[in-house]
Amino acid sequence: MSKDILNRYLFDNADVRGQVVQLEKSYQDVLSAHSYPVAIQRLLGELMAATSLLTATLKFDGDISVQVQGNGPVSLAVINGNNLQQLRGVSRWEGDIAADADLASLMGKGYMVITLTPTNGERYQGVVELDKPTLAECLEQYFIQSEQLPTTIRLFANGQQAAGILLQVLPGENEQNDAYEHLEQLTVTIKAEELFKLEATEVLHRLYHQEAVRLFDPIEVTFNCTCSRERSLQALRTIPQEELEAILAEQGKIDMGCEYCNSNYSFDSIDIAALFKNASSTDTPQ
Ligand SMILES: [Zn+2]
């Protein structure tokens, strides 16, 4: 079975939708770029599951970023994704981090910033404080604030697998209803091991065996870094040519690393000369 899948479902007898996401390879790909402390591995896994679930609730084409930042040992953890469920992520931290560190001890006082950048349309940014014990509860708060939709979320990650489940009142059915409360009580009985081990159909059967549930076609979730040699080269344009030439004189080449996937792009004096030659010919049309 492929573990990197998102499943969406609806209930025939309630205006409520649900999603289950289960990640393994894509999660390992994100973790492989750095030797992260165990607690940050969990944080990144929960953040990946959260980003996938959040993306699936949106009808949009474009990019999404879910970022947590704070004044604790972890200054930043971010997952970038898009409507195709392609994800990448990175975290920055300082010092030793206890394996059992919770959200508050990782992040200190912090925020979750959710940025939606549609291919066509205006950029949207939502911010919630990281003032709840778990990332899942902070994300629930985001849905209350931004969409006024009652939403229940559970997120799990153990360094090997990451998973999450989301239950939400359908847009347009904003009133808290009995059917939702009943389904919520069933949903929160889910255990990490169940989401890690069981197929989505089995998960749904365990949770809602007395309900009529309609499961949609699964969507694949993949790790995908958008870096490239060309993008890295273009980024060098913002640095004065003399500075780049000074580095070249000293080191013989300029290395640009991608912190998301650890790719390294190396440029020599010919690359840099061509970059500025092209830049001057395109920037100053004759
Ligand atoms: Zn990359």
PDB file of N, CA and C in Angstrom, residues 151-251:
ATOM      1  N   THR A 151     -14.258  22.732  13.200  1.00  0.00           N
ATOM      2  CA  THR A 151     -13.291  21.799  12.609  1.00  0.00           C
ATOM      3  C   THR A 151     -12.601  21.035  13.729  1.00  0.00           C
ATOM      4  N   THR A 152     -12.463  19.755  13.540  1.00  0.00           N
ATOM      5  CA  THR A 152     -11.740  18.923  14.500  1.00  0.00           C
ATOM      6  C   THR A 152     -10.541  18.311  13.787  1.00  0.00           C
ATOM      7  N   ILE A 153      -9.365  18.442  14.397  1.00  0.00           N
ATOM      8  CA  ILE A 153      -8.143  17.955  13.750  1.00  0.00           C
ATOM      9  C   ILE A 153      -7.321  17.152  14.752  1.00  0.00           C
ATOM     10  N   ARG A 154      -6.764  16.054  14.297  1.00  0.00           N
ATOM     11  CA  ARG A 154      -5.778  15.312  15.073  1.00  0.00           C
ATOM     12  C   ARG A 154      -4.560  15.085  14.182  1.00  0.00           C
ATOM     13  N   LEU A 155      -3.369  15.306  14.736  1.00  0.00           N
ATOM     14  CA  LEU A 155      -2.126  15.148  13.973  1.00  0.00           C
ATOM     15  C   LEU A 155      -1.188  14.232  14.743  1.00  0.00           C
ATOM     16  N   PHE A 156      -0.509  13.348  14.010  1.00  0.00           N
ATOM     17  CA  PHE A 156       0.425  12.415  14.650  1.00  0.00           C
ATOM     18  C   PHE A 156       1.685  12.275  13.800  1.00  0.00           C
ATOM     19  N   ALA A 157       2.835  12.119  14.455  1.00  0.00           N
ATOM     20  CA  ALA A 157       4.075  11.830  13.724  1.00  0.00           C
ATOM     21  C   ALA A 157       5.047  11.191  14.691  1.00  0.00           C
ATOM     22  N   ASN A 158       5.846  10.248  14.191  1.00  0.00           N
ATOM     23  CA  ASN A 158       6.776   9.552  15.081  1.00  0.00           C
ATOM     24  C   ASN A 158       8.193   9.446  14.512  1.00  0.00           C
ATOM     25  N   GLY A 159       8.498  10.248  13.485  1.00  0.00           N
ATOM     26  CA  GLY A 159       9.823  10.167  12.878  1.00  0.00           C
ATOM     27  C   GLY A 159       9.871   9.200  11.709  1.00  0.00           C
ATOM     28  N   GLN A 160       8.943   8.250  11.675  1.00  0.00           N
ATOM     29  CA  GLN A 160       8.839   7.307  10.559  1.00  0.00           C
ATOM     30  C   GLN A 160       7.628   7.627   9.687  1.00  0.00           C
ATOM     31  N   GLN A 161       6.516   7.885  10.362  1.00  0.00           N
ATOM     32  CA  GLN A 161       5.272   8.162   9.655  1.00  0.00           C
ATOM     33  C   GLN A 161       4.603   9.401  10.249  1.00  0.00           C
ATOM     34  N   ALA A 162       3.834  10.045   9.410  1.00  0.00           N
ATOM     35  CA  ALA A 162       3.027  11.177   9.867  1.00  0.00           C
ATOM     36  C   ALA A 162       1.613  10.974   9.352  1.00  0.00           C
ATOM     37  N   ALA A 163       0.640  11.436  10.119  1.00  0.00           N
ATOM     38  CA  ALA A 163      -0.749  11.233   9.715  1.00  0.00           C
ATOM     39  C   ALA A 163      -1.634  12.271  10.377  1.00  0.00           C
ATOM     40  N   GLY A 164      -2.797  12.446   9.789  1.00  0.00           N
ATOM     41  CA  GLY A 164      -3.738  13.380  10.384  1.00  0.00           C
ATOM     42  C   GLY A 164      -5.151  13.091   9.925  1.00  0.00           C
ATOM     43  N   ILE A 165      -6.088  13.589  10.698  1.00  0.00           N
ATOM     44  CA  ILE A 165      -7.497  13.443  10.337  1.00  0.00           C
ATOM     45  C   ILE A 165      -8.202  14.776  10.602  1.00  0.00           C
ATOM     46  N   LEU A 166      -9.119  15.120   9.725  1.00  0.00           N
ATOM     47  CA  LEU A 166      -9.841  16.387   9.840  1.00  0.00           C
ATOM     48  C   LEU A 166     -11.326  16.130   9.629  1.00  0.00           C
ATOM     49  N   LEU A 167     -12.124  16.725  10.482  1.00  0.00           N
ATOM     50  CA  LEU A 167     -13.581  16.660  10.350  1.00  0.00           C
ATOM     51  C   LEU A 167     -14.087  18.098  10.367  1.00  0.00           C
ATOM     52  N   GLN A 168     -14.968  18.427   9.432  1.00  0.00           N
ATOM     53  CA  GLN A 168     -15.375  19.825   9.308  1.00  0.00           C
ATOM     54  C   GLN A 168     -16.815  19.937   8.825  1.00  0.00           C
ATOM     55  N   VAL A 169     -17.533  20.880   9.419  1.00  0.00           N
ATOM     56  CA  VAL A 169     -18.869  21.206   8.933  1.00  0.00           C
ATOM     57  C   VAL A 169     -18.709  21.800   7.536  1.00  0.00           C
ATOM     58  N   LEU A 170     -19.566  21.387   6.607  1.00  0.00           N
ATOM     59  CA  LEU A 170     -19.455  21.882   5.236  1.00  0.00           C
ATOM     60  C   LEU A 170     -19.689  23.389   5.182  1.00  0.00           C
ATOM     61  N   PRO A 171     -18.929  24.087   4.333  1.00  0.00           N
ATOM     62  CA  PRO A 171     -19.174  25.523   4.174  1.00  0.00           C
ATOM     63  C   PRO A 171     -20.642  25.756   3.813  1.00  0.00           C
ATOM     64  N   GLY A 172     -21.224  26.775   4.411  1.00  0.00           N
ATOM     65  CA  GLY A 172     -22.640  27.052   4.173  1.00  0.00           C
ATOM     66  C   GLY A 172     -23.531  26.419   5.222  1.00  0.00           C
ATOM     67  N   GLU A 173     -22.968  25.492   6.008  1.00  0.00           N
ATOM     68  CA  GLU A 173     -23.733  24.832   7.085  1.00  0.00           C
ATOM     69  C   GLU A 173     -23.066  25.176   8.414  1.00  0.00           C
ATOM     70  N   ASN A 174     -22.928  26.472   8.657  1.00  0.00           N
ATOM     71  CA  ASN A 174     -22.049  26.907   9.732  1.00  0.00           C
ATOM     72  C   ASN A 174     -22.521  26.607  11.145  1.00  0.00           C
ATOM     73  N   GLU A 175     -23.799  26.355  11.286  1.00  0.00           N
ATOM     74  CA  GLU A 175     -24.266  26.151  12.650  1.00  0.00           C
ATOM     75  C   GLU A 175     -23.779  24.820  13.205  1.00  0.00           C
ATOM     76  N   GLN A 176     -23.298  24.891  14.398  1.00  0.00           N
ATOM     77  CA  GLN A 176     -22.898  23.682  15.100  1.00  0.00           C
ATOM     78  C   GLN A 176     -24.126  22.788  15.184  1.00  0.00           C
ATOM     79  N   ASN A 177     -24.006  21.562  14.685  1.00  0.00           N
ATOM     80  CA  ASN A 177     -25.193  20.710  14.721  1.00  0.00           C
ATOM     81  C   ASN A 177     -24.940  19.400  15.453  1.00  0.00           C
ATOM     82  N   ASP A 178     -26.024  18.743  15.816  1.00  0.00           N
ATOM     83  CA  ASP A 178     -25.929  17.502  16.590  1.00  0.00           C
ATOM     84  C   ASP A 178     -25.170  16.427  15.827  1.00  0.00           C
ATOM     85  N   ALA A 179     -25.434  16.368  14.514  1.00  0.00           N
ATOM     86  CA  ALA A 179     -24.772  15.350  13.698  1.00  0.00           C
ATOM     87  C   ALA A 179     -23.252  15.534  13.758  1.00  0.00           C
ATOM     88  N   TYR A 180     -22.810  16.791  13.690  1.00  0.00           N
ATOM     89  CA  TYR A 180     -21.374  17.056  13.747  1.00  0.00           C
ATOM     90  C   TYR A 180     -20.797  16.639  15.099  1.00  0.00           C
ATOM     91  N   GLU A 181     -21.518  16.990  16.157  1.00  0.00           N
ATOM     92  CA  GLU A 181     -21.016  16.639  17.497  1.00  0.00           C
ATOM     93  C   GLU A 181     -20.872  15.134  17.672  1.00  0.00           C
ATOM     94  N   HIS A 182     -21.836  14.411  17.137  1.00  0.00           N
ATOM     95  CA  HIS A 182     -21.777  12.953  17.215  1.00  0.00           C
ATOM     96  C   HIS A 182     -20.561  12.427  16.439  1.00  0.00           C
ATOM     97  N   LEU A 183     -20.385  12.912  15.211  1.00  0.00           N
ATOM     98  CA  LEU A 183     -19.264  12.449  14.383  1.00  0.00           C
ATOM     99  C   LEU A 183     -17.918  12.856  14.991  1.00  0.00           C
ATOM    100  N   GLU A 184     -17.899  14.015  15.629  1.00  0.00           N
ATOM    101  CA  GLU A 184     -16.675  14.483  16.281  1.00  0.00           C
ATOM    102  C   GLU A 184     -16.275  13.526  17.407  1.00  0.00           C
ATOM    103  N   GLN A 185     -17.276  13.115  18.203  1.00  0.00           N
ATOM    104  CA  GLN A 185     -16.980  12.181  19.303  1.00  0.00           C
ATOM    105  C   GLN A 185     -16.381  10.881  18.779  1.00  0.00           C
ATOM    106  N   LEU A 186     -16.876  10.439  17.607  1.00  0.00           N
ATOM    107  CA  LEU A 186     -16.335   9.210  17.014  1.00  0.00           C
ATOM    108  C   LEU A 186     -14.912   9.452  16.497  1.00  0.00           C
ATOM    109  N   THR A 187     -14.711  10.614  15.863  1.00  0.00           N
ATOM    110  CA  THR A 187     -13.432  10.899  15.201  1.00  0.00           C
ATOM    111  C   THR A 187     -12.273  10.987  16.187  1.00  0.00           C
ATOM    112  N   VAL A 188     -12.523  11.601  17.337  1.00  0.00           N
ATOM    113  CA  VAL A 188     -11.418  11.819  18.279  1.00  0.00           C
ATOM    114  C   VAL A 188     -10.989  10.538  19.004  1.00  0.00           C
ATOM    115  N   THR A 189     -11.686   9.435  18.729  1.00  0.00           N
ATOM    116  CA  THR A 189     -11.236   8.164  19.321  1.00  0.00           C
ATOM    117  C   THR A 189     -10.074   7.566  18.526  1.00  0.00           C
ATOM    118  N   ILE A 190      -9.737   8.173  17.396  1.00  0.00           N
ATOM    119  CA  ILE A 190      -8.659   7.630  16.551  1.00  0.00           C
ATOM    120  C   ILE A 190      -7.332   7.623  17.315  1.00  0.00           C
ATOM    121  N   LYS A 191      -6.561   6.580  17.096  1.00  0.00           N
ATOM    122  CA  LYS A 191      -5.247   6.481  17.732  1.00  0.00           C
ATOM    123  C   LYS A 191      -4.159   6.580  16.666  1.00  0.00           C
ATOM    124  N   ALA A 192      -2.999   7.078  17.072  1.00  0.00           N
ATOM    125  CA  ALA A 192      -1.881   7.229  16.144  1.00  0.00           C
ATOM    126  C   ALA A 192      -1.590   5.924  15.416  1.00  0.00           C
ATOM    127  N   GLU A 193      -1.518   4.821  16.164  1.00  0.00           N
ATOM    128  CA  GLU A 193      -1.149   3.533  15.551  1.00  0.00           C
ATOM    129  C   GLU A 193      -2.147   3.152  14.466  1.00  0.00           C
ATOM    130  N   GLU A 194      -3.425   3.476  14.701  1.00  0.00           N
ATOM    131  CA  GLU A 194      -4.441   3.130  13.700  1.00  0.00           C
ATOM    132  C   GLU A 194      -4.201   3.904  12.408  1.00  0.00           C
ATOM    133  N   LEU A 195      -3.909   5.191  12.533  1.00  0.00           N
ATOM    134  CA  LEU A 195      -3.676   5.992  11.329  1.00  0.00           C
ATOM    135  C   LEU A 195      -2.369   5.590  10.650  1.00  0.00           C
ATOM    136  N   PHE A 196      -1.393   5.141  11.423  1.00  0.00           N
ATOM    137  CA  PHE A 196      -0.118   4.730  10.830  1.00  0.00           C
ATOM    138  C   PHE A 196      -0.244   3.392  10.094  1.00  0.00           C
ATOM    139  N   LYS A 197      -1.068   2.486  10.636  1.00  0.00           N
ATOM    140  CA  LYS A 197      -1.052   1.105  10.133  1.00  0.00           C
ATOM    141  C   LYS A 197      -2.189   0.757   9.184  1.00  0.00           C
ATOM    142  N   LEU A 198      -3.370   1.332   9.403  1.00  0.00           N
ATOM    143  CA  LEU A 198      -4.552   0.871   8.670  1.00  0.00           C
ATOM    144  C   LEU A 198      -4.753   1.616   7.361  1.00  0.00           C
ATOM    145  N   GLU A 199      -5.358   0.923   6.399  1.00  0.00           N
ATOM    146  CA  GLU A 199      -5.815   1.576   5.176  1.00  0.00           C
ATOM    147  C   GLU A 199      -6.939   2.553   5.553  1.00  0.00           C
ATOM    148  N   ALA A 200      -7.121   3.579   4.716  1.00  0.00           N
ATOM    149  CA  ALA A 200      -8.155   4.578   5.006  1.00  0.00           C
ATOM    150  C   ALA A 200      -9.535   3.942   5.158  1.00  0.00           C
ATOM    151  N   THR A 201      -9.841   2.953   4.312  1.00  0.00           N
ATOM    152  CA  THR A 201     -11.163   2.318   4.398  1.00  0.00           C
ATOM    153  C   THR A 201     -11.350   1.657   5.764  1.00  0.00           C
ATOM    154  N   GLU A 202     -10.289   1.060   6.282  1.00  0.00           N
ATOM    155  CA  GLU A 202     -10.376   0.416   7.601  1.00  0.00           C
ATOM    156  C   GLU A 202     -10.529   1.457   8.709  1.00  0.00           C
ATOM    157  N   VAL A 203      -9.815   2.576   8.550  1.00  0.00           N
ATOM    158  CA  VAL A 203      -9.923   3.667   9.527  1.00  0.00           C
ATOM    159  C   VAL A 203     -11.375   4.146   9.590  1.00  0.00           C
ATOM    160  N   LEU A 204     -11.952   4.370   8.418  1.00  0.00           N
ATOM    161  CA  LEU A 204     -13.329   4.881   8.371  1.00  0.00           C
ATOM    162  C   LEU A 204     -14.309   3.864   8.942  1.00  0.00           C
ATOM    163  N   HIS A 205     -14.058   2.605   8.645  1.00  0.00           N
ATOM    164  CA  HIS A 205     -14.951   1.566   9.168  1.00  0.00           C
ATOM    165  C   HIS A 205     -14.889   1.532  10.699  1.00  0.00           C
ATOM    166  N   ARG A 206     -13.669   1.630  11.222  1.00  0.00           N
ATOM    167  CA  ARG A 206     -13.527   1.604  12.687  1.00  0.00           C
ATOM    168  C   ARG A 206     -14.233   2.786  13.346  1.00  0.00           C
ATOM    169  N   LEU A 207     -14.087   3.944  12.726  1.00  0.00           N
ATOM    170  CA  LEU A 207     -14.631   5.152  13.348  1.00  0.00           C
ATOM    171  C   LEU A 207     -16.132   5.284  13.158  1.00  0.00           C
ATOM    172  N   TYR A 208     -16.587   4.980  11.939  1.00  0.00           N
ATOM    173  CA  TYR A 208     -17.966   5.356  11.576  1.00  0.00           C
ATOM    174  C   TYR A 208     -18.751   4.171  11.028  1.00  0.00           C
ATOM    175  N   HIS A 209     -18.636   2.984  11.619  1.00  0.00           N
ATOM    176  CA  HIS A 209     -19.252   1.814  10.975  1.00  0.00           C
ATOM    177  C   HIS A 209     -20.768   1.864  10.941  1.00  0.00           C
ATOM    178  N   GLN A 210     -21.378   2.746  11.738  1.00  0.00           N
ATOM    179  CA  GLN A 210     -22.845   2.843  11.677  1.00  0.00           C
ATOM    180  C   GLN A 210     -23.305   3.987  10.780  1.00  0.00           C
ATOM    181  N   GLU A 211     -22.351   4.673  10.173  1.00  0.00           N
ATOM    182  CA  GLU A 211     -22.704   5.824   9.323  1.00  0.00           C
ATOM    183  C   GLU A 211     -22.526   5.439   7.851  1.00  0.00           C
ATOM    184  N   ALA A 212     -23.246   6.156   6.989  1.00  0.00           N
ATOM    185  CA  ALA A 212     -23.034   5.979   5.549  1.00  0.00           C
ATOM    186  C   ALA A 212     -21.969   6.970   5.098  1.00  0.00           C
ATOM    187  N   VAL A 213     -20.801   6.453   4.747  1.00  0.00           N
ATOM    188  CA  VAL A 213     -19.662   7.301   4.388  1.00  0.00           C
ATOM    189  C   VAL A 213     -19.327   7.090   2.921  1.00  0.00           C
ATOM    190  N   ARG A 214     -19.112   8.188   2.220  1.00  0.00           N
ATOM    191  CA  ARG A 214     -18.694   8.116   0.827  1.00  0.00           C
ATOM    192  C   ARG A 214     -17.233   8.543   0.718  1.00  0.00           C
ATOM    193  N   LEU A 215     -16.400   7.628   0.244  1.00  0.00           N
ATOM    194  CA  LEU A 215     -14.966   7.885   0.142  1.00  0.00           C
ATOM    195  C   LEU A 215     -14.625   8.243  -1.292  1.00  0.00           C
ATOM    196  N   PHE A 216     -13.912   9.348  -1.493  1.00  0.00           N
ATOM    197  CA  PHE A 216     -13.507   9.759  -2.838  1.00  0.00           C
ATOM    198  C   PHE A 216     -12.201   9.084  -3.233  1.00  0.00           C
ATOM    199  N   ASP A 217     -11.824   9.237  -4.517  1.00  0.00           N
ATOM    200  CA  ASP A 217     -10.555   8.652  -4.980  1.00  0.00           C
ATOM    201  C   ASP A 217      -9.398   9.236  -4.183  1.00  0.00           C
ATOM    202  N   PRO A 218      -8.445   8.406  -3.787  1.00  0.00           N
ATOM    203  CA  PRO A 218      -7.300   8.916  -3.024  1.00  0.00           C
ATOM    204  C   PRO A 218      -6.419   9.838  -3.867  1.00  0.00           C
ATOM    205  N   ILE A 219      -5.774  10.764  -3.189  1.00  0.00           N
ATOM    206  CA  ILE A 219      -4.861  11.702  -3.847  1.00  0.00           C
ATOM    207  C   ILE A 219      -3.455  11.433  -3.331  1.00  0.00           C
ATOM    208  N   GLU A 220      -2.508  11.337  -4.251  1.00  0.00           N
ATOM    209  CA  GLU A 220      -1.132  11.054  -3.849  1.00  0.00           C
ATOM    210  C   GLU A 220      -0.464  12.315  -3.306  1.00  0.00           C
ATOM    211  N   VAL A 221       0.299  12.151  -2.251  1.00  0.00           N
ATOM    212  CA  VAL A 221       1.074  13.253  -1.680  1.00  0.00           C
ATOM    213  C   VAL A 221       2.552  12.955  -1.933  1.00  0.00           C
ATOM    214  N   THR A 222       3.293  13.929  -2.453  1.00  0.00           N
ATOM    215  CA  THR A 222       4.706  13.680  -2.760  1.00  0.00           C
ATOM    216  C   THR A 222       5.589  14.790  -2.214  1.00  0.00           C
ATOM    217  N   PHE A 223       6.840  14.426  -2.002  1.00  0.00           N
ATOM    218  CA  PHE A 223       7.856  15.428  -1.707  1.00  0.00           C
ATOM    219  C   PHE A 223       8.295  16.020  -3.037  1.00  0.00           C
ATOM    220  N   ASN A 224       8.353  17.320  -3.112  1.00  0.00           N
ATOM    221  CA  ASN A 224       8.829  17.951  -4.337  1.00  0.00           C
ATOM    222  C   ASN A 224       9.489  19.275  -4.007  1.00  0.00           C
ATOM    223  N   CYS A 225      10.775  19.355  -4.270  1.00  0.00           N
ATOM    224  CA  CYS A 225      11.453  20.624  -4.041  1.00  0.00           C
ATOM    225  C   CYS A 225      11.482  21.415  -5.341  1.00  0.00           C
ATOM    226  N   THR A 226      11.156  22.690  -5.233  1.00  0.00           N
ATOM    227  CA  THR A 226      11.041  23.517  -6.433  1.00  0.00           C
ATOM    228  C   THR A 226      12.338  24.237  -6.769  1.00  0.00           C
ATOM    229  N   CYS A 227      13.409  23.894  -6.065  1.00  0.00           N
ATOM    230  CA  CYS A 227      14.682  24.559  -6.373  1.00  0.00           C
ATOM    231  C   CYS A 227      15.235  24.081  -7.717  1.00  0.00           C
ATOM    232  N   SER A 228      16.106  24.866  -8.325  1.00  0.00           N
ATOM    233  CA  SER A 228      16.748  24.459  -9.575  1.00  0.00           C
ATOM    234  C   SER A 228      18.040  25.246  -9.731  1.00  0.00           C
ATOM    235  N   ARG A 229      18.878  24.792 -10.636  1.00  0.00           N
ATOM    236  CA  ARG A 229      20.131  25.482 -10.920  1.00  0.00           C
ATOM    237  C   ARG A 229      19.843  26.900 -11.418  1.00  0.00           C
ATOM    238  N   GLU A 230      18.834  26.989 -12.285  1.00  0.00           N
ATOM    239  CA  GLU A 230      18.503  28.283 -12.881  1.00  0.00           C
ATOM    240  C   GLU A 230      18.008  29.265 -11.803  1.00  0.00           C
ATOM    241  N   ARG A 231      17.126  28.785 -10.892  1.00  0.00           N
ATOM    242  CA  ARG A 231      16.619  29.660  -9.821  1.00  0.00           C
ATOM    243  C   ARG A 231      17.739  30.121  -8.901  1.00  0.00           C
ATOM    244  N   SER A 232      18.665  29.223  -8.604  1.00  0.00           N
ATOM    245  CA  SER A 232      19.776  29.578  -7.729  1.00  0.00           C
ATOM    246  C   SER A 232      20.651  30.629  -8.391  1.00  0.00           C
ATOM    247  N   LEU A 233      20.872  30.448  -9.694  1.00  0.00           N
ATOM    248  CA  LEU A 233      21.695  31.406 -10.438  1.00  0.00           C
ATOM    249  C   LEU A 233      21.022  32.781 -10.448  1.00  0.00           C
ATOM    250  N   GLN A 234      19.716  32.784 -10.683  1.00  0.00           N
ATOM    251  CA  GLN A 234      18.991  34.063 -10.718  1.00  0.00           C
ATOM    252  C   GLN A 234      19.044  34.775  -9.359  1.00  0.00           C
ATOM    253  N   ALA A 235      19.073  33.966  -8.290  1.00  0.00           N
ATOM    254  CA  ALA A 235      19.129  34.556  -6.941  1.00  0.00           C
ATOM    255  C   ALA A 235      20.433  35.320  -6.734  1.00  0.00           C
ATOM    256  N   LEU A 236      21.481  34.912  -7.456  1.00  0.00           N
ATOM    257  CA  LEU A 236      22.789  35.582  -7.321  1.00  0.00           C
ATOM    258  C   LEU A 236      22.786  36.979  -7.937  1.00  0.00           C
ATOM    259  N   ARG A 237      21.805  37.224  -8.787  1.00  0.00           N
ATOM    260  CA  ARG A 237      21.721  38.540  -9.429  1.00  0.00           C
ATOM    261  C   ARG A 237      21.552  39.689  -8.443  1.00  0.00           C
ATOM    262  N   THR A 238      20.983  39.366  -7.276  1.00  0.00           N
ATOM    263  CA  THR A 238      20.728  40.413  -6.283  1.00  0.00           C
ATOM    264  C   THR A 238      22.017  40.834  -5.573  1.00  0.00           C
ATOM    265  N   ILE A 239      23.096  40.078  -5.805  1.00  0.00           N
ATOM    266  CA  ILE A 239      24.383  40.410  -5.168  1.00  0.00           C
ATOM    267  C   ILE A 239      25.246  41.155  -6.192  1.00  0.00           C
ATOM    268  N   PRO A 240      25.927  42.220  -5.758  1.00  0.00           N
ATOM    269  CA  PRO A 240      26.766  42.973  -6.706  1.00  0.00           C
ATOM    270  C   PRO A 240      27.825  42.077  -7.358  1.00  0.00           C
ATOM    271  N   GLN A 241      28.052  42.305  -8.638  1.00  0.00           N
ATOM    272  CA  GLN A 241      28.987  41.474  -9.409  1.00  0.00           C
ATOM    273  C   GLN A 241      30.383  41.456  -8.778  1.00  0.00           C
ATOM    274  N   GLU A 242      30.827  42.634  -8.244  1.00  0.00           N
ATOM    275  CA  GLU A 242      32.174  42.700  -7.652  1.00  0.00           C
ATOM    276  C   GLU A 242      32.303  41.729  -6.474  1.00  0.00           C
ATOM    277  N   GLU A 243      31.219  41.639  -5.679  1.00  0.00           N
ATOM    278  CA  GLU A 243      31.264  40.721  -4.528  1.00  0.00           C
ATOM    279  C   GLU A 243      31.389  39.275  -4.979  1.00  0.00           C
ATOM    280  N   LEU A 244      30.625  38.930  -6.007  1.00  0.00           N
ATOM    281  CA  LEU A 244      30.681  37.553  -6.519  1.00  0.00           C
ATOM    282  C   LEU A 244      32.067  37.257  -7.082  1.00  0.00           C
ATOM    283  N   GLU A 245      32.636  38.240  -7.768  1.00  0.00           N
ATOM    284  CA  GLU A 245      33.964  38.032  -8.345  1.00  0.00           C
ATOM    285  C   GLU A 245      35.026  37.879  -7.262  1.00  0.00           C
ATOM    286  N   ALA A 246      34.830  38.581  -6.153  1.00  0.00           N
ATOM    287  CA  ALA A 246      35.759  38.436  -5.024  1.00  0.00           C
ATOM    288  C   ALA A 246      35.704  37.012  -4.463  1.00  0.00           C
ATOM    289  N   ILE A 247      34.485  36.462  -4.362  1.00  0.00           N
ATOM    290  CA  ILE A 247      34.351  35.071  -3.881  1.00  0.00           C
ATOM    291  C   ILE A 247      34.995  34.105  -4.872  1.00  0.00           C
ATOM    292  N   LEU A 248      34.759  34.355  -6.159  1.00  0.00           N
ATOM    293  CA  LEU A 248      35.342  33.486  -7.196  1.00  0.00           C
ATOM    294  C   LEU A 248      36.869  33.515  -7.140  1.00  0.00           C
ATOM    295  N   ALA A 249      37.421  34.719  -6.917  1.00  0.00           N
ATOM    296  CA  ALA A 249      38.877  34.861  -6.864  1.00  0.00           C
ATOM    297  C   ALA A 249      39.452  34.055  -5.695  1.00  0.00           C
ATOM    298  N   GLU A 250      38.684  34.017  -4.618  1.00  0.00           N
ATOM    299  CA  GLU A 250      39.164  33.330  -3.417  1.00  0.00           C
ATOM    300  C   GLU A 250      38.922  31.818  -3.473  1.00  0.00           C
ATOM    301  N   GLN A 251      37.712  31.426  -3.938  1.00  0.00           N
ATOM    302  CA  GLN A 251      37.320  30.010  -3.842  1.00  0.00           C
ATOM    303  C   GLN A 251      37.234  29.299  -5.182  1.00  0.00           C
TER     304      GLN A 251
END
